[in-house]
């Protein structure tokens, strides 16, 4: 097989990249190791930054999002029994976010790709990326029990942390920056309308809690738990009781309970691989960087990466210049490190470290007081949450 851009991975990044390239008249082939049903069902992110929303609209992939997605103009912070709303549009010049699950983004992009785009191969597992430093990189893969080779002008690895694309960068050229956290998120989906119309981020002495949603009828909620926690060790009643404790306020707000349909634990880590490019192999999304989910940045960072690549390749097609492609890693990493900083700040602002001293607890509360009482600090949070510019 032969194509201009070989894309490994049919998550939102790989699928969006294929759509952007299609719209620019550039051919691609997407290889996805899983089957379509799995891709369309795996639960991941649910918050789309303003820039991501704008990109999906410009790509012609936002019809259902605009009809079914939930625009949010703020979040609520809770600490010491208090409630403070952060008003995004008032602080950012009109920007907001959209609650629209990653599963739905993937469904929309898959339907478009199969109807209008270039080949999208499910059950096609990439085995290795070869000749990354040459003008003709190759992806060896298996599909339907047979091994094949995809010859490309460029390869973009959207295949996640455990994928093969990053291995194409020689170890002697790689630099890794990472931090692990001593806690994770116990997340649940529940068939109950959300108890608040916007996301609630709660700092409590017992740990962090997040109230989110997937639709007007489905709630998504999280509890900070020790690293290594088994989700099944928590009964449904214990989960609801603990959520109620951590969301408690000094007014008459109530947490609505309902049937829990799934529960799982997400580990927390920060990770950046530099560079994000070697030769004609480019890394995007979790293949190059991971953020703790507190800042809702993972999917949005991946979108920024593929937008940067698509613009750079379109520029090469129009002008013959590789200037933007050569700057891909540096361009992406500027945004990545700002998102890493924001996600780290949000995580340390709201989660209680199990080894925290009374002094550190009071510093954490002082930081929250600063956000709640100072427009400059509140604006910094709002600008980071709604998203950094797509260069």
PDB file of N, CA, C and O in Angstrom, residues 8-9 42 44 157-167 175-180 267 269-273 283-291 340:
ATOM      1  N   UNK A   8      -1.216   6.264  12.367  1.00  0.00           N
ATOM      2  CA  UNK A   8      -1.374   5.108  13.248  1.00  0.00           C
ATOM      3  C   UNK A   8      -2.276   5.511  14.401  1.00  0.00           C
ATOM      4  O   UNK A   8      -1.935   6.374  15.200  1.00  0.00           O
ATOM      5  N   UNK A   9      -3.453   4.880  14.470  1.00  0.00           N
ATOM      6  CA  UNK A   9      -4.382   5.149  15.558  1.00  0.00           C
ATOM      7  C   UNK A   9      -5.613   5.916  15.119  1.00  0.00           C
ATOM      8  O   UNK A   9      -5.513   6.989  14.517  1.00  0.00           O
ATOM      9  N   UNK A  42     -15.098   3.276  23.829  1.00  0.00           N
ATOM     10  CA  UNK A  42     -14.149   3.468  24.929  1.00  0.00           C
ATOM     11  C   UNK A  42     -14.309   4.867  25.527  1.00  0.00           C
ATOM     12  O   UNK A  42     -14.273   5.872  24.840  1.00  0.00           O
ATOM     13  N   UNK A  44     -13.383   8.096  27.446  1.00  0.00           N
ATOM     14  CA  UNK A  44     -12.199   8.921  27.701  1.00  0.00           C
ATOM     15  C   UNK A  44     -12.675  10.327  28.058  1.00  0.00           C
ATOM     16  O   UNK A  44     -13.538  10.500  28.873  1.00  0.00           O
ATOM     17  N   UNK A 157       2.206   9.307  14.345  1.00  0.00           N
ATOM     18  CA  UNK A 157       1.847   8.354  15.391  1.00  0.00           C
ATOM     19  C   UNK A 157       0.837   8.950  16.344  1.00  0.00           C
ATOM     20  O   UNK A 157       1.167   9.785  17.186  1.00  0.00           O
ATOM     21  N   UNK A 158      -0.415   8.538  16.207  1.00  0.00           N
ATOM     22  CA  UNK A 158      -1.502   8.915  17.123  1.00  0.00           C
ATOM     23  C   UNK A 158      -1.914   7.670  17.907  1.00  0.00           C
ATOM     24  O   UNK A 158      -3.096   7.459  18.184  1.00  0.00           O
ATOM     25  N   UNK A 159      -0.931   6.844  18.226  1.00  0.00           N
ATOM     26  CA  UNK A 159      -1.187   5.502  18.746  1.00  0.00           C
ATOM     27  C   UNK A 159      -0.985   5.380  20.245  1.00  0.00           C
ATOM     28  O   UNK A 159      -0.855   4.270  20.772  1.00  0.00           O
ATOM     29  N   UNK A 160      -0.985   6.485  20.963  1.00  0.00           N
ATOM     30  CA  UNK A 160      -0.988   6.433  22.408  1.00  0.00           C
ATOM     31  C   UNK A 160       0.365   6.096  23.015  1.00  0.00           C
ATOM     32  O   UNK A 160       1.362   5.838  22.319  1.00  0.00           O
ATOM     33  N   UNK A 161       0.374   6.074  24.340  1.00  0.00           N
ATOM     34  CA  UNK A 161       1.628   5.880  25.072  1.00  0.00           C
ATOM     35  C   UNK A 161       2.268   4.528  24.773  1.00  0.00           C
ATOM     36  O   UNK A 161       3.493   4.406  24.735  1.00  0.00           O
ATOM     37  N   UNK A 162       1.458   3.488  24.566  1.00  0.00           N
ATOM     38  CA  UNK A 162       1.989   2.141  24.383  1.00  0.00           C
ATOM     39  C   UNK A 162       2.184   1.785  22.909  1.00  0.00           C
ATOM     40  O   UNK A 162       2.497   0.649  22.572  1.00  0.00           O
ATOM     41  N   UNK A 163       2.014   2.753  22.006  1.00  0.00           N
ATOM     42  CA  UNK A 163       2.129   2.473  20.583  1.00  0.00           C
ATOM     43  C   UNK A 163       3.568   2.323  20.110  1.00  0.00           C
ATOM     44  O   UNK A 163       4.531   2.468  20.875  1.00  0.00           O
ATOM     45  N   UNK A 164       3.708   2.057  18.810  1.00  0.00           N
ATOM     46  CA  UNK A 164       5.028   1.773  18.238  1.00  0.00           C
ATOM     47  C   UNK A 164       5.705   3.009  17.660  1.00  0.00           C
ATOM     48  O   UNK A 164       6.919   3.002  17.436  1.00  0.00           O
ATOM     49  N   UNK A 165       4.959   4.078  17.409  1.00  0.00           N
ATOM     50  CA  UNK A 165       5.534   5.211  16.687  1.00  0.00           C
ATOM     51  C   UNK A 165       6.699   5.852  17.438  1.00  0.00           C
ATOM     52  O   UNK A 165       7.724   6.206  16.828  1.00  0.00           O
ATOM     53  N   UNK A 166       6.556   6.005  18.757  1.00  0.00           N
ATOM     54  CA  UNK A 166       7.613   6.681  19.520  1.00  0.00           C
ATOM     55  C   UNK A 166       8.927   5.910  19.472  1.00  0.00           C
ATOM     56  O   UNK A 166      10.011   6.492  19.618  1.00  0.00           O
ATOM     57  N   UNK A 167       8.848   4.609  19.269  1.00  0.00           N
ATOM     58  CA  UNK A 167      10.064   3.792  19.203  1.00  0.00           C
ATOM     59  C   UNK A 167      10.907   4.121  17.974  1.00  0.00           C
ATOM     60  O   UNK A 167      12.080   3.716  17.893  1.00  0.00           O
ATOM     61  N   UNK A 175      14.434  12.668  25.058  1.00  0.00           N
ATOM     62  CA  UNK A 175      14.449  13.155  26.435  1.00  0.00           C
ATOM     63  C   UNK A 175      13.048  12.980  27.007  1.00  0.00           C
ATOM     64  O   UNK A 175      12.056  13.307  26.339  1.00  0.00           O
ATOM     65  N   UNK A 176      12.969  12.437  28.200  1.00  0.00           N
ATOM     66  CA  UNK A 176      11.682  12.174  28.830  1.00  0.00           C
ATOM     67  C   UNK A 176      11.588  12.946  30.140  1.00  0.00           C
ATOM     68  O   UNK A 176      12.517  12.946  30.946  1.00  0.00           O
ATOM     69  N   UNK A 177      10.444  13.602  30.325  1.00  0.00           N
ATOM     70  CA  UNK A 177      10.154  14.340  31.551  1.00  0.00           C
ATOM     71  C   UNK A 177       8.850  13.772  32.108  1.00  0.00           C
ATOM     72  O   UNK A 177       7.850  13.730  31.394  1.00  0.00           O
ATOM     73  N   UNK A 178       8.856  13.358  33.355  1.00  0.00           N
ATOM     74  CA  UNK A 178       7.629  12.762  33.875  1.00  0.00           C
ATOM     75  C   UNK A 178       7.512  12.925  35.385  1.00  0.00           C
ATOM     76  O   UNK A 178       8.502  13.145  36.088  1.00  0.00           O
ATOM     77  N   UNK A 179       6.280  12.815  35.836  1.00  0.00           N
ATOM     78  CA  UNK A 179       5.972  12.813  37.261  1.00  0.00           C
ATOM     79  C   UNK A 179       4.760  11.915  37.478  1.00  0.00           C
ATOM     80  O   UNK A 179       3.781  12.000  36.732  1.00  0.00           O
ATOM     81  N   UNK A 180       4.834  11.052  38.476  1.00  0.00           N
ATOM     82  CA  UNK A 180       3.677  10.253  38.865  1.00  0.00           C
ATOM     83  C   UNK A 180       3.117  10.813  40.166  1.00  0.00           C
ATOM     84  O   UNK A 180       3.846  11.412  40.964  1.00  0.00           O
ATOM     85  N   UNK A 267      -5.085   6.163  36.682  1.00  0.00           N
ATOM     86  CA  UNK A 267      -3.870   6.650  37.344  1.00  0.00           C
ATOM     87  C   UNK A 267      -3.566   8.087  36.919  1.00  0.00           C
ATOM     88  O   UNK A 267      -4.062   8.557  35.890  1.00  0.00           O
ATOM     89  N   UNK A 269      -0.620  10.920  36.002  1.00  0.00           N
ATOM     90  CA  UNK A 269       0.789  11.137  35.694  1.00  0.00           C
ATOM     91  C   UNK A 269       0.932  12.297  34.730  1.00  0.00           C
ATOM     92  O   UNK A 269       0.000  12.656  34.011  1.00  0.00           O
ATOM     93  N   UNK A 270       2.123  12.880  34.749  1.00  0.00           N
ATOM     94  CA  UNK A 270       2.527  13.888  33.762  1.00  0.00           C
ATOM     95  C   UNK A 270       3.710  13.315  32.991  1.00  0.00           C
ATOM     96  O   UNK A 270       4.621  12.732  33.599  1.00  0.00           O
ATOM     97  N   UNK A 271       3.699  13.481  31.661  1.00  0.00           N
ATOM     98  CA  UNK A 271       4.744  12.872  30.830  1.00  0.00           C
ATOM     99  C   UNK A 271       4.918  13.698  29.560  1.00  0.00           C
ATOM    100  O   UNK A 271       3.931  14.102  28.935  1.00  0.00           O
ATOM    101  N   UNK A 272       6.171  13.973  29.204  1.00  0.00           N
ATOM    102  CA  UNK A 272       6.478  14.631  27.926  1.00  0.00           C
ATOM    103  C   UNK A 272       7.693  13.956  27.309  1.00  0.00           C
ATOM    104  O   UNK A 272       8.710  13.745  27.991  1.00  0.00           O
ATOM    105  N   UNK A 273       7.570  13.622  26.024  1.00  0.00           N
ATOM    106  CA  UNK A 273       8.691  13.089  25.259  1.00  0.00           C
ATOM    107  C   UNK A 273       9.148  14.156  24.273  1.00  0.00           C
ATOM    108  O   UNK A 273       8.352  14.693  23.495  1.00  0.00           O
ATOM    109  N   UNK A 283       5.012  12.622  16.163  1.00  0.00           N
ATOM    110  CA  UNK A 283       4.218  12.101  17.276  1.00  0.00           C
ATOM    111  C   UNK A 283       3.125  13.093  17.637  1.00  0.00           C
ATOM    112  O   UNK A 283       3.333  14.306  17.615  1.00  0.00           O
ATOM    113  N   UNK A 284       1.954  12.552  17.993  1.00  0.00           N
ATOM    114  CA  UNK A 284       0.826  13.406  18.372  1.00  0.00           C
ATOM    115  C   UNK A 284       0.078  12.771  19.529  1.00  0.00           C
ATOM    116  O   UNK A 284      -0.001  11.549  19.657  1.00  0.00           O
ATOM    117  N   UNK A 285      -0.488  13.607  20.383  1.00  0.00           N
ATOM    118  CA  UNK A 285      -1.303  13.117  21.484  1.00  0.00           C
ATOM    119  C   UNK A 285      -0.500  12.330  22.499  1.00  0.00           C
ATOM    120  O   UNK A 285       0.664  12.641  22.786  1.00  0.00           O
ATOM    121  N   UNK A 286      -1.133  11.276  23.057  1.00  0.00           N
ATOM    122  CA  UNK A 286      -0.512  10.502  24.138  1.00  0.00           C
ATOM    123  C   UNK A 286       0.767   9.798  23.712  1.00  0.00           C
ATOM    124  O   UNK A 286       1.529   9.340  24.571  1.00  0.00           O
ATOM    125  N   UNK A 287       1.032   9.701  22.440  1.00  0.00           N
ATOM    126  CA  UNK A 287       2.315   9.141  22.000  1.00  0.00           C
ATOM    127  C   UNK A 287       3.471  10.034  22.431  1.00  0.00           C
ATOM    128  O   UNK A 287       4.606   9.564  22.559  1.00  0.00           O
ATOM    129  N   UNK A 288       3.184  11.324  22.667  1.00  0.00           N
ATOM    130  CA  UNK A 288       4.237  12.278  23.018  1.00  0.00           C
ATOM    131  C   UNK A 288       4.064  12.899  24.386  1.00  0.00           C
ATOM    132  O   UNK A 288       5.042  13.355  24.982  1.00  0.00           O
ATOM    133  N   UNK A 289       2.842  12.944  24.900  1.00  0.00           N
ATOM    134  CA  UNK A 289       2.627  13.641  26.173  1.00  0.00           C
ATOM    135  C   UNK A 289       1.350  13.156  26.844  1.00  0.00           C
ATOM    136  O   UNK A 289       0.379  12.790  26.195  1.00  0.00           O
ATOM    137  N   UNK A 290       1.385  13.158  28.176  1.00  0.00           N
ATOM    138  CA  UNK A 290       0.232  12.782  28.990  1.00  0.00           C
ATOM    139  C   UNK A 290       0.090  13.829  30.083  1.00  0.00           C
ATOM    140  O   UNK A 290       1.090  14.318  30.633  1.00  0.00           O
ATOM    141  N   UNK A 291      -1.138  14.195  30.395  1.00  0.00           N
ATOM    142  CA  UNK A 291      -1.405  15.133  31.479  1.00  0.00           C
ATOM    143  C   UNK A 291      -2.379  14.490  32.459  1.00  0.00           C
ATOM    144  O   UNK A 291      -3.214  13.676  32.063  1.00  0.00           O
ATOM    145  N   UNK A 340       0.812  21.287  30.338  1.00  0.00           N
ATOM    146  CA  UNK A 340       1.366  20.509  31.446  1.00  0.00           C
ATOM    147  C   UNK A 340       1.400  21.361  32.716  1.00  0.00           C
ATOM    148  O   UNK A 340       1.044  20.892  33.808  1.00  0.00           O
TER     149      UNK A 340
END
